Tab-separated table of C-alpha atoms in Angstrom:
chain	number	residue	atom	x	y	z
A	1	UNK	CA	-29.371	9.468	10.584
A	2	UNK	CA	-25.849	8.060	11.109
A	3	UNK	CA	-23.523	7.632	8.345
A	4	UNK	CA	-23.163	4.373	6.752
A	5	UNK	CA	-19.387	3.186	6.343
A	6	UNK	CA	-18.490	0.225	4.279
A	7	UNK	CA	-15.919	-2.265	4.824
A	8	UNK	CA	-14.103	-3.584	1.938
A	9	UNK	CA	-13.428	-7.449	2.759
A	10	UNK	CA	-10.740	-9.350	0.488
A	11	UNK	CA	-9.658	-12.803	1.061
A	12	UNK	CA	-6.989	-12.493	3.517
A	13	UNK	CA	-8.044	-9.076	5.091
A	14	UNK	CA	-8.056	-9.145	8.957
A	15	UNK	CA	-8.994	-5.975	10.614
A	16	UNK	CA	-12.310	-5.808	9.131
A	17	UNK	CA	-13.950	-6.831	12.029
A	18	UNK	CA	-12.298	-3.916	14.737
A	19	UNK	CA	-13.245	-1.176	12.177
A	20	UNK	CA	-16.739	-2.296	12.205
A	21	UNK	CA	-16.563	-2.399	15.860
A	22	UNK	CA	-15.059	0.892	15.922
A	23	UNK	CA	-17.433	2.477	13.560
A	24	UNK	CA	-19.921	0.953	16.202
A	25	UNK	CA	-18.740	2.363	19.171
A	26	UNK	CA	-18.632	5.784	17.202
A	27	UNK	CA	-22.185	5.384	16.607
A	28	UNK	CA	-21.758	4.905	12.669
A	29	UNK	CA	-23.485	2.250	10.771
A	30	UNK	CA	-21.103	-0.576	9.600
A	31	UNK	CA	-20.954	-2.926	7.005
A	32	UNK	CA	-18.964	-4.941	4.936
A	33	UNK	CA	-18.339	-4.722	1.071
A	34	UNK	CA	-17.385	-7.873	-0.772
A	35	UNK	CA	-14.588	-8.012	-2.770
A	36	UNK	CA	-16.246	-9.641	-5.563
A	37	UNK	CA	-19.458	-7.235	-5.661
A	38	UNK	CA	-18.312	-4.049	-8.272
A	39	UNK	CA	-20.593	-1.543	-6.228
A	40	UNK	CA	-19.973	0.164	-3.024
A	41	UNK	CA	-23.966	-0.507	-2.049
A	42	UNK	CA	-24.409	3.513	-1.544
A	43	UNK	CA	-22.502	3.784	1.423
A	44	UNK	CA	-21.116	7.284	2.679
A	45	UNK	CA	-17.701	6.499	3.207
A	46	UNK	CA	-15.470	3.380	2.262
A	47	UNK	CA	-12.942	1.709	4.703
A	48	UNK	CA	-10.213	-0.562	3.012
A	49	UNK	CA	-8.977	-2.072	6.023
A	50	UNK	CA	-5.851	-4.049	7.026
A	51	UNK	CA	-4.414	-7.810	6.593
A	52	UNK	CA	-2.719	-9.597	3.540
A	53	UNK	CA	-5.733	-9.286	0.770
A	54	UNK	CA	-4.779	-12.296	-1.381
A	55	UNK	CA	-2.129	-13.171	-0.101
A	56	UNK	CA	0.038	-10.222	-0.545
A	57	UNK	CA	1.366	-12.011	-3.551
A	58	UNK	CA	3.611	-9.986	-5.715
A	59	UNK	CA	3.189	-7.324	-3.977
A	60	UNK	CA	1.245	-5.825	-1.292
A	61	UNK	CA	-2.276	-4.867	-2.653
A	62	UNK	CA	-0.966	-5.389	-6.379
A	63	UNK	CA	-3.715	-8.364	-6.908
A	64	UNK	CA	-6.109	-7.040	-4.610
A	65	UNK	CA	-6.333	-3.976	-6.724
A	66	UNK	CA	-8.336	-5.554	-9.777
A	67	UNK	CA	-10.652	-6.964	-7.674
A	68	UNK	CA	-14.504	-5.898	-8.620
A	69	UNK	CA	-15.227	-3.946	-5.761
A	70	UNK	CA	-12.194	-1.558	-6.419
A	71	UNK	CA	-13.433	-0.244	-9.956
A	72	UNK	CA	-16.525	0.989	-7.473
A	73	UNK	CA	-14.201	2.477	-4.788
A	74	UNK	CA	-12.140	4.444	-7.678
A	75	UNK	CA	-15.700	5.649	-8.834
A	76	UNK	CA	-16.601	6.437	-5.870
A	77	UNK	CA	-13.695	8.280	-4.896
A	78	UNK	CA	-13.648	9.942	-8.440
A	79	UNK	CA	-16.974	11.715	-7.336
A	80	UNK	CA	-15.724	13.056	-4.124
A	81	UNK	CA	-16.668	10.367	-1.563
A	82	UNK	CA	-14.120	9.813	1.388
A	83	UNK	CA	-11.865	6.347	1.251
A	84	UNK	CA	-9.542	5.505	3.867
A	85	UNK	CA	-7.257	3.360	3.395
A	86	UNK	CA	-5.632	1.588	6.530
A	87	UNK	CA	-2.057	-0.547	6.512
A	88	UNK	CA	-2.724	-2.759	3.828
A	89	UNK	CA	-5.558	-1.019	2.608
A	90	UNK	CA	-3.070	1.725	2.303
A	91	UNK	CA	-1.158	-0.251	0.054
A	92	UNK	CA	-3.701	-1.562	-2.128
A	93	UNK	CA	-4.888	2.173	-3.020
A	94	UNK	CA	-1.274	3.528	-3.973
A	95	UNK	CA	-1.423	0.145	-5.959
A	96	UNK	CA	-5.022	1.396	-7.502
A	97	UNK	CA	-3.302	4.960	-7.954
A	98	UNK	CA	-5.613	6.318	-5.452
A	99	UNK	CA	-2.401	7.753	-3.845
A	100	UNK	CA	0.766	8.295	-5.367
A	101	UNK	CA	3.998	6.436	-4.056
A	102	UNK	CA	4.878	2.896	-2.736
A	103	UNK	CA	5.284	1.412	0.328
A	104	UNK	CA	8.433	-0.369	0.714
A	105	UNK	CA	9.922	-3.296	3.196
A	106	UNK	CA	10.351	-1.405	6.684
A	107	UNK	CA	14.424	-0.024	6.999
A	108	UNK	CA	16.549	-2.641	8.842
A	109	UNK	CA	13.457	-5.704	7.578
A	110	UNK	CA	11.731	-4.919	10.922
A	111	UNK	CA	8.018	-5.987	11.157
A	112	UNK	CA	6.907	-3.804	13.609
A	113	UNK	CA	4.002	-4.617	15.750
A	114	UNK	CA	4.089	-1.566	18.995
A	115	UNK	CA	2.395	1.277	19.945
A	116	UNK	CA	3.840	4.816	18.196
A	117	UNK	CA	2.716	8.236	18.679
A	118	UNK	CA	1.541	9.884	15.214
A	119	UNK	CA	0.903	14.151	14.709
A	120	UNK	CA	-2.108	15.140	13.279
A	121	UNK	CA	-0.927	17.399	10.308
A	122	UNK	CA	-3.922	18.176	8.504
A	123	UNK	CA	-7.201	18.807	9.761
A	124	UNK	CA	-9.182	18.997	6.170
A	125	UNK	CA	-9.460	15.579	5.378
A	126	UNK	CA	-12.178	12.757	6.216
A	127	UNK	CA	-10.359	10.772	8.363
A	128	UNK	CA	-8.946	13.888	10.643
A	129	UNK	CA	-11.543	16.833	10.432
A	130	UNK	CA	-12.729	15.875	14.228
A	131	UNK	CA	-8.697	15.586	15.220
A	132	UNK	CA	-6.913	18.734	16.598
A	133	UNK	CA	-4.119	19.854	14.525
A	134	UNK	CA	-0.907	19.228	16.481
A	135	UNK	CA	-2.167	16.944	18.613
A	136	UNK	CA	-0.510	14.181	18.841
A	137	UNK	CA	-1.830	10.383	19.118
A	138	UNK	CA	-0.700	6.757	20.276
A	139	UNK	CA	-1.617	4.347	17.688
A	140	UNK	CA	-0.663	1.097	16.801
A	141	UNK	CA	1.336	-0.096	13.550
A	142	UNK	CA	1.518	-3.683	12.660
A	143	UNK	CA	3.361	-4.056	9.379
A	144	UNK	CA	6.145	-5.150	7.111
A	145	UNK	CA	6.023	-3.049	4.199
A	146	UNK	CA	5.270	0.986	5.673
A	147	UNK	CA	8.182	2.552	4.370
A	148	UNK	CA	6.259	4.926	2.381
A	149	UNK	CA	8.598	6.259	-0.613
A	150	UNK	CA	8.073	8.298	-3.877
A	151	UNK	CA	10.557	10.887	-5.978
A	152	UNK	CA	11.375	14.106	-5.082
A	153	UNK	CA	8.437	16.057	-7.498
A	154	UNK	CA	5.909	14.022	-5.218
A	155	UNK	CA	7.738	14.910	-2.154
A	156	UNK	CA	7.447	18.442	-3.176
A	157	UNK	CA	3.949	18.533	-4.212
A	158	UNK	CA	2.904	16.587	-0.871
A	159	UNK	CA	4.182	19.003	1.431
A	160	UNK	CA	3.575	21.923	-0.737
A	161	UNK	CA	-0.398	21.079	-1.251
A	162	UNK	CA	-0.450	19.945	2.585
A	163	UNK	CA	-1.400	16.127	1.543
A	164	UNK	CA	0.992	14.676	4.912
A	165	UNK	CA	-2.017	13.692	7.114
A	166	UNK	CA	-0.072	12.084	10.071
A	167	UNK	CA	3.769	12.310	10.919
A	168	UNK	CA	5.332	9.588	12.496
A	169	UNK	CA	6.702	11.988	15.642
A	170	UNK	CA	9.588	8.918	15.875
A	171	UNK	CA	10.413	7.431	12.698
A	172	UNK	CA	9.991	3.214	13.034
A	173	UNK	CA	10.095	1.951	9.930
A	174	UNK	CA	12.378	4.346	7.613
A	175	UNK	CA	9.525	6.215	5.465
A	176	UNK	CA	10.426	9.382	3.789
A	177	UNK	CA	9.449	12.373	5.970
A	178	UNK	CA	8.799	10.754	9.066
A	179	UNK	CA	5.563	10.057	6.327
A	180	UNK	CA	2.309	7.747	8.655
A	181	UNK	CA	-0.549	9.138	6.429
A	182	UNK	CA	-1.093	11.407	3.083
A	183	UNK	CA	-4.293	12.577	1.031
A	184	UNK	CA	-5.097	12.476	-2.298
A	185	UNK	CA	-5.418	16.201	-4.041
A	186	UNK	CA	-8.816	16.530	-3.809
A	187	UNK	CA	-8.265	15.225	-0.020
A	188	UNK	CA	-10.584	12.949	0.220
A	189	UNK	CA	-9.022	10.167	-0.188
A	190	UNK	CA	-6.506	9.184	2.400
A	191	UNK	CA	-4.046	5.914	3.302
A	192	UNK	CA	-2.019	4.932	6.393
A	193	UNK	CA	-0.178	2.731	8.209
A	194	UNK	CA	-1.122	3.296	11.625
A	195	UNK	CA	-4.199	1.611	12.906
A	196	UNK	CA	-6.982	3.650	14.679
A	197	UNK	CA	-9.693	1.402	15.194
A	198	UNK	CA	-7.067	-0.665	17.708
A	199	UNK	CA	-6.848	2.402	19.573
A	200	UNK	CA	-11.130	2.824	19.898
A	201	UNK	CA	-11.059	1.710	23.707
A	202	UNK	CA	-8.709	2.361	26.844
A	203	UNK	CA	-8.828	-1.316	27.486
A	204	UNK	CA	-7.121	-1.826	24.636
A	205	UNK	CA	-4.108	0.371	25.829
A	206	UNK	CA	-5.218	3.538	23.852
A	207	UNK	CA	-8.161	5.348	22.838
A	208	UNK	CA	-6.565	7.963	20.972
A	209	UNK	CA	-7.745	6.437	17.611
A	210	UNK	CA	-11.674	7.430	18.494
A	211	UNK	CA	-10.964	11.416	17.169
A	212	UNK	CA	-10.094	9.486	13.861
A	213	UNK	CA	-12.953	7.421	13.650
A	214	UNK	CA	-15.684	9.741	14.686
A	215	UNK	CA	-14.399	11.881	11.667
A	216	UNK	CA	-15.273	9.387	9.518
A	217	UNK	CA	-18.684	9.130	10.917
A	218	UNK	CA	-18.975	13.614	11.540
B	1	UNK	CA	4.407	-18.893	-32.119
B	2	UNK	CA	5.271	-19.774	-28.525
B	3	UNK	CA	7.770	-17.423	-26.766
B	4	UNK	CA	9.806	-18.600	-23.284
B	5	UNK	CA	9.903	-15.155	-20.919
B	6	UNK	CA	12.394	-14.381	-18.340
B	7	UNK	CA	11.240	-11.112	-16.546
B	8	UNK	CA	13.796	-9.974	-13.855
B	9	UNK	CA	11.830	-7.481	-11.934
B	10	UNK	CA	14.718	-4.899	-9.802
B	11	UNK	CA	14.312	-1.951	-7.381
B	12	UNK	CA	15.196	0.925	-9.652
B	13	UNK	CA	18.307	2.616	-8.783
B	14	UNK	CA	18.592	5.234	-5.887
B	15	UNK	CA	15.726	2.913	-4.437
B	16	UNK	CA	16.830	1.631	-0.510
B	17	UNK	CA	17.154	-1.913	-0.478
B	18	UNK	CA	16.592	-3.527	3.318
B	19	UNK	CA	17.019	-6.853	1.616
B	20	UNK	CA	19.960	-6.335	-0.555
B	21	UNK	CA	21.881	-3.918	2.786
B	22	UNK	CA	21.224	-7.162	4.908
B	23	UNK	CA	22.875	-9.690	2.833
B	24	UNK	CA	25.605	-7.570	2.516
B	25	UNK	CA	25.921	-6.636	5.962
B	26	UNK	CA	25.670	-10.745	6.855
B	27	UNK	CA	28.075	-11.777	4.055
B	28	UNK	CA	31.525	-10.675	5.824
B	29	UNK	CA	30.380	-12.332	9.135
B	30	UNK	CA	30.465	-16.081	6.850
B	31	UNK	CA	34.244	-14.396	5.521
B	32	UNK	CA	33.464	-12.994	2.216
B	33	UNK	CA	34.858	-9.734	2.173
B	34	UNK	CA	34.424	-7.193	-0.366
B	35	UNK	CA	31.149	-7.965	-1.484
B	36	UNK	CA	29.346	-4.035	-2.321
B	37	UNK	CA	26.204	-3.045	-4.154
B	38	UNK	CA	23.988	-6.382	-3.119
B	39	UNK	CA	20.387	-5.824	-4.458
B	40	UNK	CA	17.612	-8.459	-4.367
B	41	UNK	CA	15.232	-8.954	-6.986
B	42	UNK	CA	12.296	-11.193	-8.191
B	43	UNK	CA	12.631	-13.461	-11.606
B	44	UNK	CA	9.455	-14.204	-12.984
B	45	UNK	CA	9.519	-17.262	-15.972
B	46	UNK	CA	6.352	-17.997	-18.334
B	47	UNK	CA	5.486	-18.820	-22.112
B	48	UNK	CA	3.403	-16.335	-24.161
B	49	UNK	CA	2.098	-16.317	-27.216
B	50	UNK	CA	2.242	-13.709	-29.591
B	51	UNK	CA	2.246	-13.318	-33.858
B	52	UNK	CA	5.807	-12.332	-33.523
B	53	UNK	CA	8.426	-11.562	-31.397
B	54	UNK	CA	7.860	-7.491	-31.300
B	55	UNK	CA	3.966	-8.559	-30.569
B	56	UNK	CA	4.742	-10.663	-27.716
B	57	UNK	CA	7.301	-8.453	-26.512
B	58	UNK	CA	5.232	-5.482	-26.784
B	59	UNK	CA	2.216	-7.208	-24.660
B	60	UNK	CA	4.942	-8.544	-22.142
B	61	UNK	CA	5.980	-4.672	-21.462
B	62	UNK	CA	2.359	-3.925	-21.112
B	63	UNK	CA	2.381	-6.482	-18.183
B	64	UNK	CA	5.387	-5.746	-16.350
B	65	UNK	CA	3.759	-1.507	-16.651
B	66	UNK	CA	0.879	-2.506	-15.022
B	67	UNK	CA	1.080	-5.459	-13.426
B	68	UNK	CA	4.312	-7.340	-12.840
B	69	UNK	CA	5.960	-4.280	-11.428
B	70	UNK	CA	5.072	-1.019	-9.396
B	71	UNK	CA	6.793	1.243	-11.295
B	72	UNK	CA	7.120	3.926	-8.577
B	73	UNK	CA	10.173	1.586	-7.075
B	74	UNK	CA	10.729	-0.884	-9.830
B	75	UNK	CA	11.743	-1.709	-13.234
B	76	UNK	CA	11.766	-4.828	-14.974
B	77	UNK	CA	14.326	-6.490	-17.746
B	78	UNK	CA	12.474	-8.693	-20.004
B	79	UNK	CA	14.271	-11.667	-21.896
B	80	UNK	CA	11.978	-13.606	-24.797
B	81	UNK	CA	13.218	-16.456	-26.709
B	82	UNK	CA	11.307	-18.422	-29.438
B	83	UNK	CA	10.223	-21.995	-27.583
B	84	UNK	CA	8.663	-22.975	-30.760
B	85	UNK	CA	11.554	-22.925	-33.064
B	86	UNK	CA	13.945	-24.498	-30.686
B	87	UNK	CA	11.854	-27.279	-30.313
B	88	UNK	CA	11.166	-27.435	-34.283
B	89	UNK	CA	14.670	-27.239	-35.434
B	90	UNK	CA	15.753	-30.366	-32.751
């Protein structure tokens, strides 16, 4: 039976539909989880996908983070299940304090919108365990605010514990340790900027995201 | 009683500021020189109300910890004043 990944859809998200698609093309079953609706509908792995969920008022994710559906993600994620955060979904779950740290306006106020190539760091976590460690992948960014930050102690304990997912192999945007993608401790929770499921096809200039989304689906 | 709020939420210190390094990278190019240490912040103005002022105060804190600021990169400088008895004693 294929695995069953839910979508979380906020007003203002935008990327909802391409990880559907992409969880499609990887032969998962998609579907979307209202923001409004406190339950995660028994799914086996939740997506909080990309865009400017409400608005980005205040700050990225900071609204977005009390919505219903979120108590049910942090449940969820409190009993193990894997949730991925992507770009903005990235940001709403270090607003939840599913992650630890912020993500900051890019160095020099660049939005970014290009094509960057991203190493695979970890290969424990639900979002890489079909990824090669090393290898290293061209995937898209498309944000603002990516300039993951957070003290030194964090720092510490991230690379200590192994929690850097991806590594930006060029830094674009000014994060802290060339930083594209961390876990939580009990690694199954993971955020990051980069976005794999616009990198599912060759058509659309890069497949390289498919190892990442057939993890979430393994 | 009625409190006026003035929260000035800043990037804590040692915290890179693209915003504030801009400005202060444009500034000498319009002729003001010797402008250093430019940081950009939000102000955020409501009423509350509250028993007292160390009540309304106390519940304004509790917004700015987990609301009105992330306090991974920010802090936040809150200013009450009574509305109510300025507008009484006019």
């Amino acid at each position: 039976m294929s695995r069953r990944v839910g979508v979380v859809l906020f007003p203002g998200s935008n990327c909802e539909q391409d990880v559907l698609e992409g969880v499609s093309l990887v032969e998962g079953q998609p579907e979307v989880l209202w923001h409004g609706d406190a339950t995660v509908k028994g799914v086996d792995c939740v997506v909080v996908p990309g865009g400017f969920a409400h608005g980005d008022y205040l700050r990225p994710g900071a609204i977005a983070r009390f919505s219903p559906v979120m108590s049910a993600v942090a449940e969820f994620a409190a009993g193990g299940g894997p949730v991925i955060g992507i770009c903005n979904g990235f940001q709403v779950l270090t607003e939840a304090g599913l992650l630890p740290g912020a993500l900051q306006k890019n160095r020099g106020l660049k939005f970014l919108c290009t094509t960057v190539p991203v190493r695979v760091e970890a290969t424990d976590t639900p979002l890489t365990r079909s990824a090669d460690k090393g290898a290293v992948l061209r995937i898209p960014v498309n944000h603002f605010e990516g300039n993951y930050t957070c003290d030194d102690d964090t720092l510490a304990r991230l690379n200590a514990e192994e929690r850097v997912v991806l590594r930006y192999v060029e830094n674009p945007n000014g994060s802290i340790d060339d930083i594209a993608g961390i876990c939580n401790e009990a690694r199954n929770v993971v955020g990051l900027m980069p976005h794999p499921e616009r990198a599912a096809s060759e058509l659309l200039g890069s497949s390289d995201g498919l190892p990442l989304l057939r993890s979430l689906v393994a | 009683m009625i409190f006026s709020v003035h929260v000035e939420v800043r990037l804590r210190p040692g915290i890179a500021d693209p915003q504030g390094s801009t400005i202060e990278r444009a500034l000498p190019s319009l002729g003001f020189d010797g402008v250093t240490g430019v940081r950009v912040g939000k102000s955020i103005r409501f009423t509350v109300e509250g028993a007292d002022e160390a009540s309304a105060r106390a519940e304004v804190e509790d917004m700015c910890r987990r609301f009105l600021t992330n306090p991974v990169i920010e802090d936040a400088v809150v200013e009450l004043t009574a509305a109510e008895a300025a507008g009484a004693s006019s």
